[in-house]
DNA sequence: GGTACTGCACCGTCTGGTCGGTTTATGCAA
DNA sequence: TTGCATAAACCGACCAGACGGTGCAGTACC
């Protein structure tokens, strides 16, 4: 249990750092996401931050990996509640967006911060997106239709994060509901529906 | 004509600077978009760059405004070819995306670069997006449906820019074609069509 | 003794911005 | 046409501060 405590502490401190980094990236802009800023925001010392992430690249890498991991977990949780349902992956993604619509600390924030420093840091995200896309396309016969829906979901997340969405949250909810009916109307791989 | 020449030269130099800034932001990441980097890329001197844009904020502001202006012009050009057609604004946006799908120097690149320095720089974009949204919603009775389509278009642009889109360009073209049929099936404001 | 830090001094480089100066284009009078 | 004043366009050395990162002595805890 001692080991567990140690591990938990380590994780929670790392989380504090990453959380601080996300908050800075979102409110101040990726340009002002500096180690010193993270130091202040997280309440640690510079040495403390650099103890966990020996360089800024490592920090951003950690930020991407950590956020990606969280996303993956949330998707899997939703997926487990959707077993057997047609187009379960798209449904899971739509639920994920529903969860995340009010939060500010989302995957796109991490993407922006990381790509500002080094676009190559997005590689693990690309890999994950390929996996997601393969899951999506394996569930429907209408690939272009599914791709449109996925792009709509991602577009909502991006625009919402940058504060570019017009109208209020009710409108976004309505938009999300529309997307969900579109997913329901997507042909299943087994029993190809109408059209 | 002397005055015209002067004005043209001035504009072309400003364009060179902005073009250089965009290229850097896209290839190196917003973090490395520095005045010095722009100096080198544009072939000017530091003083020369700062003569046209007296600060980095001014440069980024110029970058956003300039890109937004270009987008607005392209939309209006497409709109003039779509006079009277239902949901003309969405159609214009879809054509714009078609034009831009292969280019790397797009509005989102400017958005990322600007928001990395100062999120407040996105305000003119927000204003423009409100205008676009009002145009879109004025043309259909199915607002949520239109919003989904718009988000899909923006999502495609963002994901394409960050290299997150899976599959090849043919797939994207197919996706865009799908979006266009969806726009065609959107109810017009006058004669509300099926369902 | 190892892990997880704090606190701080320090370094080299990068960055935004200033400033004095130079070149180039323009306008105008002799 | 020439000469010259004036301003716009541009150059590049320089500076102060920010930034990423190092190194190390010390501490608290298991």
Tab-separated table of C-alpha atoms (C1' of nucleotides) in Angstrom:
chain	number	residue	atom	x	y	z
A	1	UNK	CA	0.000	0.000	0.000
A	2	UNK	CA	2.980	2.196	0.542
A	3	UNK	CA	3.836	1.716	-3.088
A	4	UNK	CA	0.272	2.545	-4.056
A	5	UNK	CA	0.328	5.747	-2.060
A	6	UNK	CA	3.593	6.727	-3.672
A	7	UNK	CA	2.212	6.023	-7.099
A	8	UNK	CA	-0.980	7.872	-6.337
A	9	UNK	CA	0.917	10.890	-5.061
A	10	UNK	CA	3.098	10.860	-8.139
A	11	UNK	CA	0.077	10.683	-10.375
A	12	UNK	CA	-1.780	13.391	-8.537
A	13	UNK	CA	1.181	15.746	-8.722
A	14	UNK	CA	1.605	15.004	-12.410
A	15	UNK	CA	-2.093	15.659	-12.818
A	16	UNK	CA	-1.780	18.946	-10.990
A	17	UNK	CA	0.968	19.983	-13.380
A	18	UNK	CA	-0.946	18.923	-16.458
A	19	UNK	CA	-4.112	20.545	-15.191
A	20	UNK	CA	-2.224	23.779	-14.606
A	21	UNK	CA	-0.722	23.605	-18.083
A	22	UNK	CA	-4.139	23.090	-19.637
A	23	UNK	CA	-5.618	26.004	-17.717
A	24	UNK	CA	-2.832	28.323	-18.852
A	25	UNK	CA	-3.022	27.178	-22.459
A	26	UNK	CA	-6.733	27.838	-22.498
A	27	UNK	CA	-6.859	31.188	-20.744
A	28	UNK	CA	-3.584	32.830	-21.754
A	29	UNK	CA	-2.882	31.145	-25.067
A	30	UNK	CA	-0.337	28.490	-25.911
A	31	UNK	CA	2.367	31.125	-26.269
A	32	UNK	CA	2.265	31.816	-22.543
A	33	UNK	CA	2.375	28.197	-21.538
A	34	UNK	CA	5.859	28.298	-20.019
A	35	UNK	CA	7.477	26.172	-17.371
A	36	UNK	CA	7.599	29.169	-15.069
A	37	UNK	CA	3.890	29.791	-15.555
A	38	UNK	CA	3.115	26.151	-14.804
A	39	UNK	CA	5.349	26.421	-11.748
A	40	UNK	CA	3.304	29.284	-10.365
A	41	UNK	CA	-0.102	27.884	-11.338
A	42	UNK	CA	0.566	24.434	-9.932
A	43	UNK	CA	2.006	25.784	-6.701
A	44	UNK	CA	5.120	23.677	-7.130
A	45	UNK	CA	8.691	24.798	-7.564
A	46	UNK	CA	10.452	24.846	-10.896
A	47	UNK	CA	12.589	21.947	-9.809
A	48	UNK	CA	9.464	20.059	-8.843
A	49	UNK	CA	7.906	20.499	-12.266
A	50	UNK	CA	11.133	19.546	-14.012
A	51	UNK	CA	11.438	16.535	-11.768
A	52	UNK	CA	8.297	15.049	-13.304
A	53	UNK	CA	8.770	16.376	-16.822
A	54	UNK	CA	12.471	16.860	-17.552
A	55	UNK	CA	11.798	19.181	-20.477
A	56	UNK	CA	9.034	21.256	-21.951
A	57	UNK	CA	8.638	18.800	-24.792
A	58	UNK	CA	8.172	16.046	-22.227
A	59	UNK	CA	5.520	18.127	-20.513
A	60	UNK	CA	3.602	18.683	-23.737
A	61	UNK	CA	3.995	15.057	-24.676
A	62	UNK	CA	2.620	14.116	-21.284
A	63	UNK	CA	-0.197	16.562	-21.736
A	64	UNK	CA	-1.200	14.992	-25.040
A	65	UNK	CA	-0.818	11.410	-23.848
A	66	UNK	CA	-2.672	12.048	-20.625
A	67	UNK	CA	-5.569	13.804	-22.321
A	68	UNK	CA	-5.729	11.144	-24.993
A	69	UNK	CA	-5.816	8.459	-22.332
A	70	UNK	CA	-8.674	10.203	-20.572
A	71	UNK	CA	-10.597	10.450	-23.831
A	72	UNK	CA	-9.992	6.806	-24.590
A	73	UNK	CA	-11.265	5.797	-21.169
A	74	UNK	CA	-14.401	7.881	-21.498
A	75	UNK	CA	-15.109	6.429	-24.926
A	76	UNK	CA	-14.670	2.900	-23.620
A	77	UNK	CA	-16.989	3.597	-20.714
A	78	UNK	CA	-19.679	4.831	-23.051
A	79	UNK	CA	-19.027	1.967	-25.431
A	80	UNK	CA	-19.637	-0.557	-22.681
A	81	UNK	CA	-23.116	0.912	-22.229
A	82	UNK	CA	-23.775	0.693	-25.951
A	83	UNK	CA	-22.798	-2.921	-26.618
A	84	UNK	CA	-24.554	-4.253	-29.687
A	85	UNK	CA	-26.138	-0.952	-30.615
A	86	UNK	CA	-25.558	0.044	-34.244
A	87	UNK	CA	-22.899	2.716	-34.820
A	88	UNK	CA	-21.897	2.492	-31.190
A	89	UNK	CA	-18.632	4.370	-31.708
A	90	UNK	CA	-20.290	7.463	-33.146
A	91	UNK	CA	-22.846	7.318	-30.352
A	92	UNK	CA	-20.076	7.115	-27.801
A	93	UNK	CA	-18.345	10.108	-29.374
A	94	UNK	CA	-21.561	12.091	-29.298
A	95	UNK	CA	-22.008	11.306	-25.615
A	96	UNK	CA	-18.434	12.283	-24.971
A	97	UNK	CA	-19.083	15.622	-26.604
A	98	UNK	CA	-22.158	16.020	-24.435
A	99	UNK	CA	-20.057	15.485	-21.331
A	100	UNK	CA	-17.382	17.865	-22.477
A	101	UNK	CA	-19.430	20.701	-23.918
A	102	UNK	CA	-19.290	22.785	-20.763
A	103	UNK	CA	-15.744	22.012	-19.771
A	104	UNK	CA	-12.802	24.036	-20.952
A	105	UNK	CA	-10.045	21.485	-20.407
A	106	UNK	CA	-10.508	19.272	-23.407
A	107	UNK	CA	-8.425	17.427	-25.953
A	108	UNK	CA	-8.363	20.277	-28.474
A	109	UNK	CA	-6.789	22.570	-25.900
A	110	UNK	CA	-3.983	20.078	-25.480
A	111	UNK	CA	-3.687	19.691	-29.250
A	112	UNK	CA	-3.322	23.405	-29.752
A	113	UNK	CA	-0.754	23.790	-27.009
A	114	UNK	CA	1.298	20.875	-28.272
A	115	UNK	CA	1.145	21.777	-31.935
A	116	UNK	CA	2.183	25.320	-31.112
A	117	UNK	CA	5.470	23.977	-29.838
A	118	UNK	CA	5.957	21.138	-32.287
A	119	UNK	CA	3.408	19.813	-34.766
A	120	UNK	CA	5.039	16.388	-34.591
A	121	UNK	CA	3.631	15.976	-31.083
A	122	UNK	CA	0.254	15.291	-32.676
A	123	UNK	CA	1.403	11.918	-33.980
A	124	UNK	CA	-0.162	9.872	-31.171
A	125	UNK	CA	-3.403	11.741	-31.740
A	126	UNK	CA	-3.285	10.883	-35.420
A	127	UNK	CA	-2.802	7.253	-34.495
A	128	UNK	CA	-5.744	7.342	-32.103
A	129	UNK	CA	-7.920	9.053	-34.695
A	130	UNK	CA	-7.090	6.327	-37.199
A	131	UNK	CA	-8.235	3.744	-34.663
A	132	UNK	CA	-11.452	5.646	-34.034
A	133	UNK	CA	-12.124	6.025	-37.729
A	134	UNK	CA	-11.608	2.338	-38.329
A	135	UNK	CA	-14.062	1.603	-35.545
A	136	UNK	CA	-16.612	3.995	-37.021
A	137	UNK	CA	-16.363	2.687	-40.579
A	138	UNK	CA	-16.580	-0.898	-39.452
A	139	UNK	CA	-20.046	-0.194	-38.110
A	140	UNK	CA	-21.798	1.308	-41.120
A	141	UNK	CA	-22.107	0.909	-44.870
A	142	UNK	CA	-22.351	4.652	-45.386
A	143	UNK	CA	-18.768	5.742	-44.809
A	144	UNK	CA	-19.044	9.270	-46.176
A	145	UNK	CA	-22.143	9.865	-44.060
A	146	UNK	CA	-20.332	8.667	-40.966
A	147	UNK	CA	-17.362	10.854	-41.794
A	148	UNK	CA	-19.596	13.891	-42.060
A	149	UNK	CA	-21.059	13.195	-38.645
A	150	UNK	CA	-17.663	12.679	-37.085
A	151	UNK	CA	-16.405	15.922	-38.587
A	152	UNK	CA	-19.462	17.681	-37.221
A	153	UNK	CA	-18.720	16.367	-33.731
A	154	UNK	CA	-15.095	17.447	-33.892
A	155	UNK	CA	-16.068	20.752	-35.442
A	156	UNK	CA	-18.420	21.449	-32.556
A	157	UNK	CA	-15.671	20.721	-30.071
A	158	UNK	CA	-13.136	22.941	-31.809
A	159	UNK	CA	-15.450	25.845	-32.372
A	160	UNK	CA	-16.841	25.622	-28.869
A	161	UNK	CA	-13.355	25.665	-27.397
A	162	UNK	CA	-12.350	28.737	-29.358
A	163	UNK	CA	-15.584	30.470	-28.485
A	164	UNK	CA	-16.544	30.701	-32.140
A	165	UNK	CA	-19.954	29.066	-31.850
A	166	UNK	CA	-22.761	31.522	-32.343
A	167	UNK	CA	-25.893	31.337	-30.248
A	168	UNK	CA	-26.254	29.811	-26.811
A	169	UNK	CA	-25.749	26.405	-25.278
A	170	UNK	CA	-29.354	25.398	-25.881
A	171	UNK	CA	-28.663	25.699	-29.589
A	172	UNK	CA	-25.588	23.514	-29.243
A	173	UNK	CA	-27.619	20.918	-27.343
A	174	UNK	CA	-30.181	20.986	-30.113
A	175	UNK	CA	-27.401	20.573	-32.658
A	176	UNK	CA	-26.041	17.618	-30.742
A	177	UNK	CA	-29.507	16.078	-30.605
A	178	UNK	CA	-29.763	16.484	-34.371
A	179	UNK	CA	-26.456	14.707	-34.784
A	180	UNK	CA	-27.731	11.844	-32.634
A	181	UNK	CA	-30.783	11.347	-34.786
A	182	UNK	CA	-28.488	11.385	-37.812
A	183	UNK	CA	-26.432	8.629	-36.231
A	184	UNK	CA	-29.614	6.663	-35.589
A	185	UNK	CA	-30.541	7.029	-39.239
A	186	UNK	CA	-27.138	5.853	-40.429
A	187	UNK	CA	-27.344	2.376	-42.000
A	188	UNK	CA	-26.066	-0.399	-39.806
A	189	UNK	CA	-23.479	-2.766	-41.241
A	190	UNK	CA	-25.819	-5.739	-40.832
A	191	UNK	CA	-29.307	-4.633	-41.796
A	192	UNK	CA	-28.791	-1.804	-44.265
A	193	UNK	CA	-31.771	0.424	-43.650
A	194	UNK	CA	-33.697	2.775	-45.916
A	195	UNK	CA	-32.516	4.362	-49.202
B	1	UNK	CA	-0.382	56.372	-60.928
B	2	UNK	CA	2.507	57.150	-58.626
B	3	UNK	CA	0.149	56.874	-55.704
B	4	UNK	CA	-1.224	53.596	-57.016
B	5	UNK	CA	2.231	52.144	-57.393
B	6	UNK	CA	3.097	53.178	-53.854
B	7	UNK	CA	-0.065	51.628	-52.513
B	8	UNK	CA	0.457	48.446	-54.478
B	9	UNK	CA	4.026	48.107	-53.301
B	10	UNK	CA	2.982	48.692	-49.721
B	11	UNK	CA	0.298	46.060	-49.983
B	12	UNK	CA	2.575	43.534	-51.573
B	13	UNK	CA	5.178	43.938	-48.845
B	14	UNK	CA	2.521	43.553	-46.160
B	15	UNK	CA	1.263	40.484	-47.973
B	16	UNK	CA	4.757	39.063	-48.124
B	17	UNK	CA	5.070	39.480	-44.371
B	18	UNK	CA	1.706	37.919	-43.664
B	19	UNK	CA	2.357	35.089	-46.058
B	20	UNK	CA	5.674	34.392	-44.343
B	21	UNK	CA	3.983	34.453	-40.945
B	22	UNK	CA	1.353	31.962	-42.077
B	23	UNK	CA	3.946	29.626	-43.524
B	24	UNK	CA	5.927	29.635	-40.282
B	25	UNK	CA	2.849	29.159	-38.115
B	26	UNK	CA	1.851	26.153	-40.176
B	27	UNK	CA	5.190	24.405	-40.522
B	28	UNK	CA	6.962	25.258	-37.274
B	29	UNK	CA	4.049	25.808	-34.922
B	30	UNK	CA	2.677	29.034	-33.511
B	31	UNK	CA	5.324	29.052	-30.816
B	32	UNK	CA	8.041	29.663	-33.395
B	33	UNK	CA	6.183	32.432	-35.137
B	34	UNK	CA	8.544	35.198	-34.038
B	35	UNK	CA	9.355	38.529	-35.589
B	36	UNK	CA	12.865	37.312	-36.278
B	37	UNK	CA	11.558	34.236	-38.052
B	38	UNK	CA	9.238	36.375	-40.158
B	39	UNK	CA	12.179	38.660	-40.886
B	40	UNK	CA	14.181	35.790	-42.330
B	41	UNK	CA	11.303	34.128	-44.162
B	42	UNK	CA	10.093	37.326	-45.783
B	43	UNK	CA	13.572	38.417	-46.808
B	44	UNK	CA	13.146	41.752	-45.105
B	45	UNK	CA	14.973	43.152	-42.106
B	46	UNK	CA	13.577	43.392	-38.618
B	47	UNK	CA	13.139	47.107	-38.991
B	48	UNK	CA	11.309	46.543	-42.245
B	49	UNK	CA	8.817	44.169	-40.677
B	50	UNK	CA	8.277	46.426	-37.691
B	51	UNK	CA	7.760	49.358	-39.985
B	52	UNK	CA	4.607	47.736	-41.349
B	53	UNK	CA	3.482	46.088	-38.121
B	54	UNK	CA	4.772	48.077	-35.135
B	55	UNK	CA	4.335	45.151	-32.739
B	56	UNK	CA	3.764	41.443	-32.771
B	57	UNK	CA	0.185	41.932	-31.691
B	58	UNK	CA	-0.309	44.224	-34.673
B	59	UNK	CA	1.152	41.564	-36.938
B	60	UNK	CA	-1.196	38.900	-35.620
B	61	UNK	CA	-4.110	41.286	-35.783
B	62	UNK	CA	-3.187	42.004	-39.384
B	63	UNK	CA	-2.882	38.312	-40.061
B	64	UNK	CA	-6.381	37.627	-38.745
B	65	UNK	CA	-7.969	40.616	-40.457
B	66	UNK	CA	-6.265	39.911	-43.757
B	67	UNK	CA	-7.237	36.252	-43.777
B	68	UNK	CA	-10.773	37.056	-42.730
B	69	UNK	CA	-11.011	39.576	-45.539
B	70	UNK	CA	-9.827	37.007	-48.054
B	71	UNK	CA	-12.409	34.523	-46.788
B	72	UNK	CA	-15.158	37.108	-46.966
B	73	UNK	CA	-14.253	37.950	-50.561
B	74	UNK	CA	-14.238	34.314	-51.611
B	75	UNK	CA	-17.599	33.726	-49.985
B	76	UNK	CA	-19.073	36.737	-51.735
B	77	UNK	CA	-17.701	35.570	-55.066
B	78	UNK	CA	-19.317	32.192	-54.627
B	79	UNK	CA	-22.520	33.787	-53.365
B	80	UNK	CA	-22.812	35.855	-56.515
B	81	UNK	CA	-22.857	32.639	-58.532
B	82	UNK	CA	-25.550	31.183	-56.280
B	83	UNK	CA	-28.056	34.020	-56.297
B	84	UNK	CA	-31.536	32.768	-55.552
B	85	UNK	CA	-30.439	29.215	-54.856
B	86	UNK	CA	-31.752	27.845	-51.536
B	87	UNK	CA	-29.245	27.740	-48.687
B	88	UNK	CA	-26.778	29.699	-50.778
B	89	UNK	CA	-24.546	30.561	-47.823
B	90	UNK	CA	-23.942	26.944	-46.863
B	91	UNK	CA	-23.308	26.121	-50.506
B	92	UNK	CA	-20.810	28.969	-50.720
B	93	UNK	CA	-19.046	27.691	-47.611
B	94	UNK	CA	-18.871	24.196	-49.028
B	95	UNK	CA	-17.332	25.530	-52.233
B	96	UNK	CA	-14.883	27.563	-50.197
B	97	UNK	CA	-13.827	24.415	-48.404
B	98	UNK	CA	-13.416	22.700	-51.758
B	99	UNK	CA	-11.064	25.450	-52.875
B	100	UNK	CA	-9.098	25.381	-49.672
B	101	UNK	CA	-8.817	21.651	-49.024
B	102	UNK	CA	-5.409	21.344	-50.625
B	103	UNK	CA	-3.942	24.627	-49.429
B	104	UNK	CA	-2.140	24.968	-46.160
B	105	UNK	CA	-2.528	28.707	-45.645
B	106	UNK	CA	-6.056	28.937	-44.358
B	107	UNK	CA	-8.082	30.793	-41.781
B	108	UNK	CA	-7.629	28.178	-39.050
B	109	UNK	CA	-3.868	28.539	-39.273
B	110	UNK	CA	-4.243	32.247	-38.613
B	111	UNK	CA	-6.688	31.544	-35.783
B	112	UNK	CA	-4.296	29.187	-34.069
B	113	UNK	CA	-1.366	31.542	-34.373
B	114	UNK	CA	-3.344	34.487	-33.071
B	115	UNK	CA	-5.012	32.651	-30.205
B	116	UNK	CA	-1.654	31.291	-29.120
B	117	UNK	CA	-0.536	34.840	-28.429
B	118	UNK	CA	-3.805	36.278	-27.214
B	119	UNK	CA	-7.230	34.642	-27.365
B	120	UNK	CA	-8.843	38.066	-27.534
B	121	UNK	CA	-7.530	38.436	-31.074
B	122	UNK	CA	-10.311	36.091	-32.198
B	123	UNK	CA	-12.979	38.698	-31.560
B	124	UNK	CA	-13.267	39.831	-35.199
B	125	UNK	CA	-13.585	36.199	-36.211
B	126	UNK	CA	-16.389	35.710	-33.714
B	127	UNK	CA	-18.143	38.715	-35.185
B	128	UNK	CA	-17.756	37.369	-38.718
B	129	UNK	CA	-19.002	33.959	-37.651
B	130	UNK	CA	-22.091	35.551	-36.133
B	131	UNK	CA	-22.762	37.229	-39.463
B	132	UNK	CA	-22.312	33.952	-41.330
B	133	UNK	CA	-24.569	32.107	-38.925
B	134	UNK	CA	-27.294	34.707	-39.302
B	135	UNK	CA	-27.040	34.343	-43.058
B	136	UNK	CA	-27.279	30.566	-42.819
B	137	UNK	CA	-30.243	30.494	-40.472
B	138	UNK	CA	-32.113	33.066	-42.515
B	139	UNK	CA	-32.158	30.622	-45.412
B	140	UNK	CA	-33.626	27.507	-43.811
B	141	UNK	CA	-36.314	26.401	-41.412
B	142	UNK	CA	-34.154	23.608	-40.028
B	143	UNK	CA	-31.668	25.553	-37.943
B	144	UNK	CA	-30.173	22.614	-36.033
B	145	UNK	CA	-29.659	20.748	-39.278
B	146	UNK	CA	-27.905	23.719	-40.811
B	147	UNK	CA	-25.742	24.084	-37.716
B	148	UNK	CA	-24.683	20.452	-37.965
B	149	UNK	CA	-23.633	20.967	-41.569
B	150	UNK	CA	-21.715	24.125	-40.771
B	151	UNK	CA	-19.915	22.390	-37.927
B	152	UNK	CA	-19.043	19.533	-40.260
B	153	UNK	CA	-17.528	21.973	-42.746
B	154	UNK	CA	-15.488	23.731	-40.071
B	155	UNK	CA	-14.537	20.412	-38.538
B	156	UNK	CA	-13.198	19.221	-41.870
B	157	UNK	CA	-11.113	22.351	-42.224
B	158	UNK	CA	-9.664	22.122	-38.724
B	159	UNK	CA	-8.901	18.431	-38.850
B	160	UNK	CA	-7.449	18.694	-42.321
B	161	UNK	CA	-5.173	21.523	-41.256
B	162	UNK	CA	-3.858	19.598	-38.276
B	163	UNK	CA	-3.386	16.494	-40.352
B	164	UNK	CA	-5.824	14.562	-38.192
B	165	UNK	CA	-8.093	13.374	-40.986
B	166	UNK	CA	-7.770	9.670	-41.606
B	167	UNK	CA	-7.842	8.270	-45.134
B	168	UNK	CA	-6.922	10.057	-48.309
B	169	UNK	CA	-8.129	13.109	-50.172
B	170	UNK	CA	-10.604	11.102	-52.223
B	171	UNK	CA	-12.390	10.260	-49.002
B	172	UNK	CA	-12.496	13.920	-48.054
B	173	UNK	CA	-13.921	14.818	-51.467
B	174	UNK	CA	-16.554	12.144	-50.985
B	175	UNK	CA	-17.320	13.559	-47.558
B	176	UNK	CA	-17.664	17.031	-49.038
B	177	UNK	CA	-19.983	15.671	-51.739
B	178	UNK	CA	-22.098	14.086	-49.022
B	179	UNK	CA	-22.312	17.411	-47.228
B	180	UNK	CA	-23.460	19.064	-50.437
B	181	UNK	CA	-26.307	16.637	-50.891
B	182	UNK	CA	-27.249	17.268	-47.275
B	183	UNK	CA	-27.380	20.983	-48.001
B	184	UNK	CA	-29.575	20.280	-51.019
B	185	UNK	CA	-31.926	18.284	-48.828
B	186	UNK	CA	-32.143	21.039	-46.216
B	187	UNK	CA	-35.572	22.699	-46.268
B	188	UNK	CA	-35.659	26.085	-47.937
B	189	UNK	CA	-37.165	28.986	-46.027
B	190	UNK	CA	-39.897	29.436	-48.662
B	191	UNK	CA	-41.076	25.997	-49.724
B	192	UNK	CA	-40.430	23.789	-46.708
B	193	UNK	CA	-39.670	20.397	-48.205
B	194	UNK	CA	-40.125	16.907	-46.813
B	195	UNK	CA	-40.199	15.988	-43.105
C	1	DG	C1'	18.803	5.121	1.367
C	2	DG	C1'	15.480	6.240	-2.164
C	3	DT	C1'	11.582	9.167	-3.609
C	4	DA	C1'	9.707	13.507	-4.003
C	5	DC	C1'	10.279	17.493	-3.689
C	6	DT	C1'	11.960	23.032	-2.201
C	7	DG	C1'	14.716	27.033	-3.019
C	8	DC	C1'	17.803	29.421	-5.413
C	9	DA	C1'	21.608	30.933	-8.056
C	10	DC	C1'	23.020	30.810	-12.572
C	11	DC	C1'	23.643	30.352	-17.781
C	12	DG	C1'	22.990	30.792	-22.816
C	13	DT	C1'	19.703	31.743	-25.965
C	14	DC	C1'	15.598	33.710	-27.795
C	15	DT	C1'	12.420	37.453	-28.286
C	16	DG	C1'	9.982	41.777	-28.662
C	17	DG	C1'	11.030	46.239	-29.253
C	18	DT	C1'	13.983	50.693	-29.718
C	19	DC	C1'	16.807	53.755	-32.219
C	20	DG	C1'	19.782	56.017	-35.220
C	21	DG	C1'	20.917	55.792	-39.698
C	22	DT	C1'	20.513	54.774	-44.901
C	23	DT	C1'	18.295	54.133	-49.177
C	24	DT	C1'	14.579	55.087	-52.317
C	25	DA	C1'	10.582	57.353	-54.203
C	26	DT	C1'	8.055	61.676	-54.763
C	27	DG	C1'	7.109	66.545	-55.300
C	28	DC	C1'	8.508	70.934	-56.688
C	29	DA	C1'	11.042	74.941	-57.896
C	30	DA	C1'	14.902	77.077	-60.716
D	1	DT	C1'	16.551	68.678	-66.762
D	2	DT	C1'	18.519	69.371	-62.716
D	3	DG	C1'	18.791	70.139	-57.785
D	4	DC	C1'	17.036	69.568	-53.556
D	5	DA	C1'	13.745	68.944	-49.665
D	6	DT	C1'	10.804	65.722	-47.593
D	7	DA	C1'	8.822	61.670	-46.364
D	8	DA	C1'	8.142	56.775	-46.848
D	9	DA	C1'	10.449	52.373	-46.774
D	10	DC	C1'	13.900	49.812	-44.931
D	11	DC	C1'	18.337	48.300	-42.373
D	12	DG	C1'	20.726	46.239	-38.471
D	13	DA	C1'	23.097	46.932	-34.018
D	14	DC	C1'	21.659	46.919	-29.543
D	15	DC	C1'	19.020	46.183	-25.106
D	16	DA	C1'	16.163	44.368	-21.277
D	17	DG	C1'	13.604	40.804	-20.025
D	18	DA	C1'	11.736	36.133	-20.662
D	19	DC	C1'	12.589	31.463	-21.243
D	20	DG	C1'	14.337	26.631	-21.016
D	21	DG	C1'	17.307	24.279	-18.533
D	22	DT	C1'	21.299	23.010	-14.997
D	23	DG	C1'	23.225	22.215	-10.600
D	24	DC	C1'	23.195	21.671	-6.022
D	25	DA	C1'	22.402	21.921	-1.057
D	26	DG	C1'	18.764	20.852	1.898
D	27	DT	C1'	14.325	18.662	3.714
D	28	DA	C1'	10.531	15.484	4.788
D	29	DC	C1'	8.846	11.044	4.445
D	30	DC	C1'	8.773	6.107	3.960
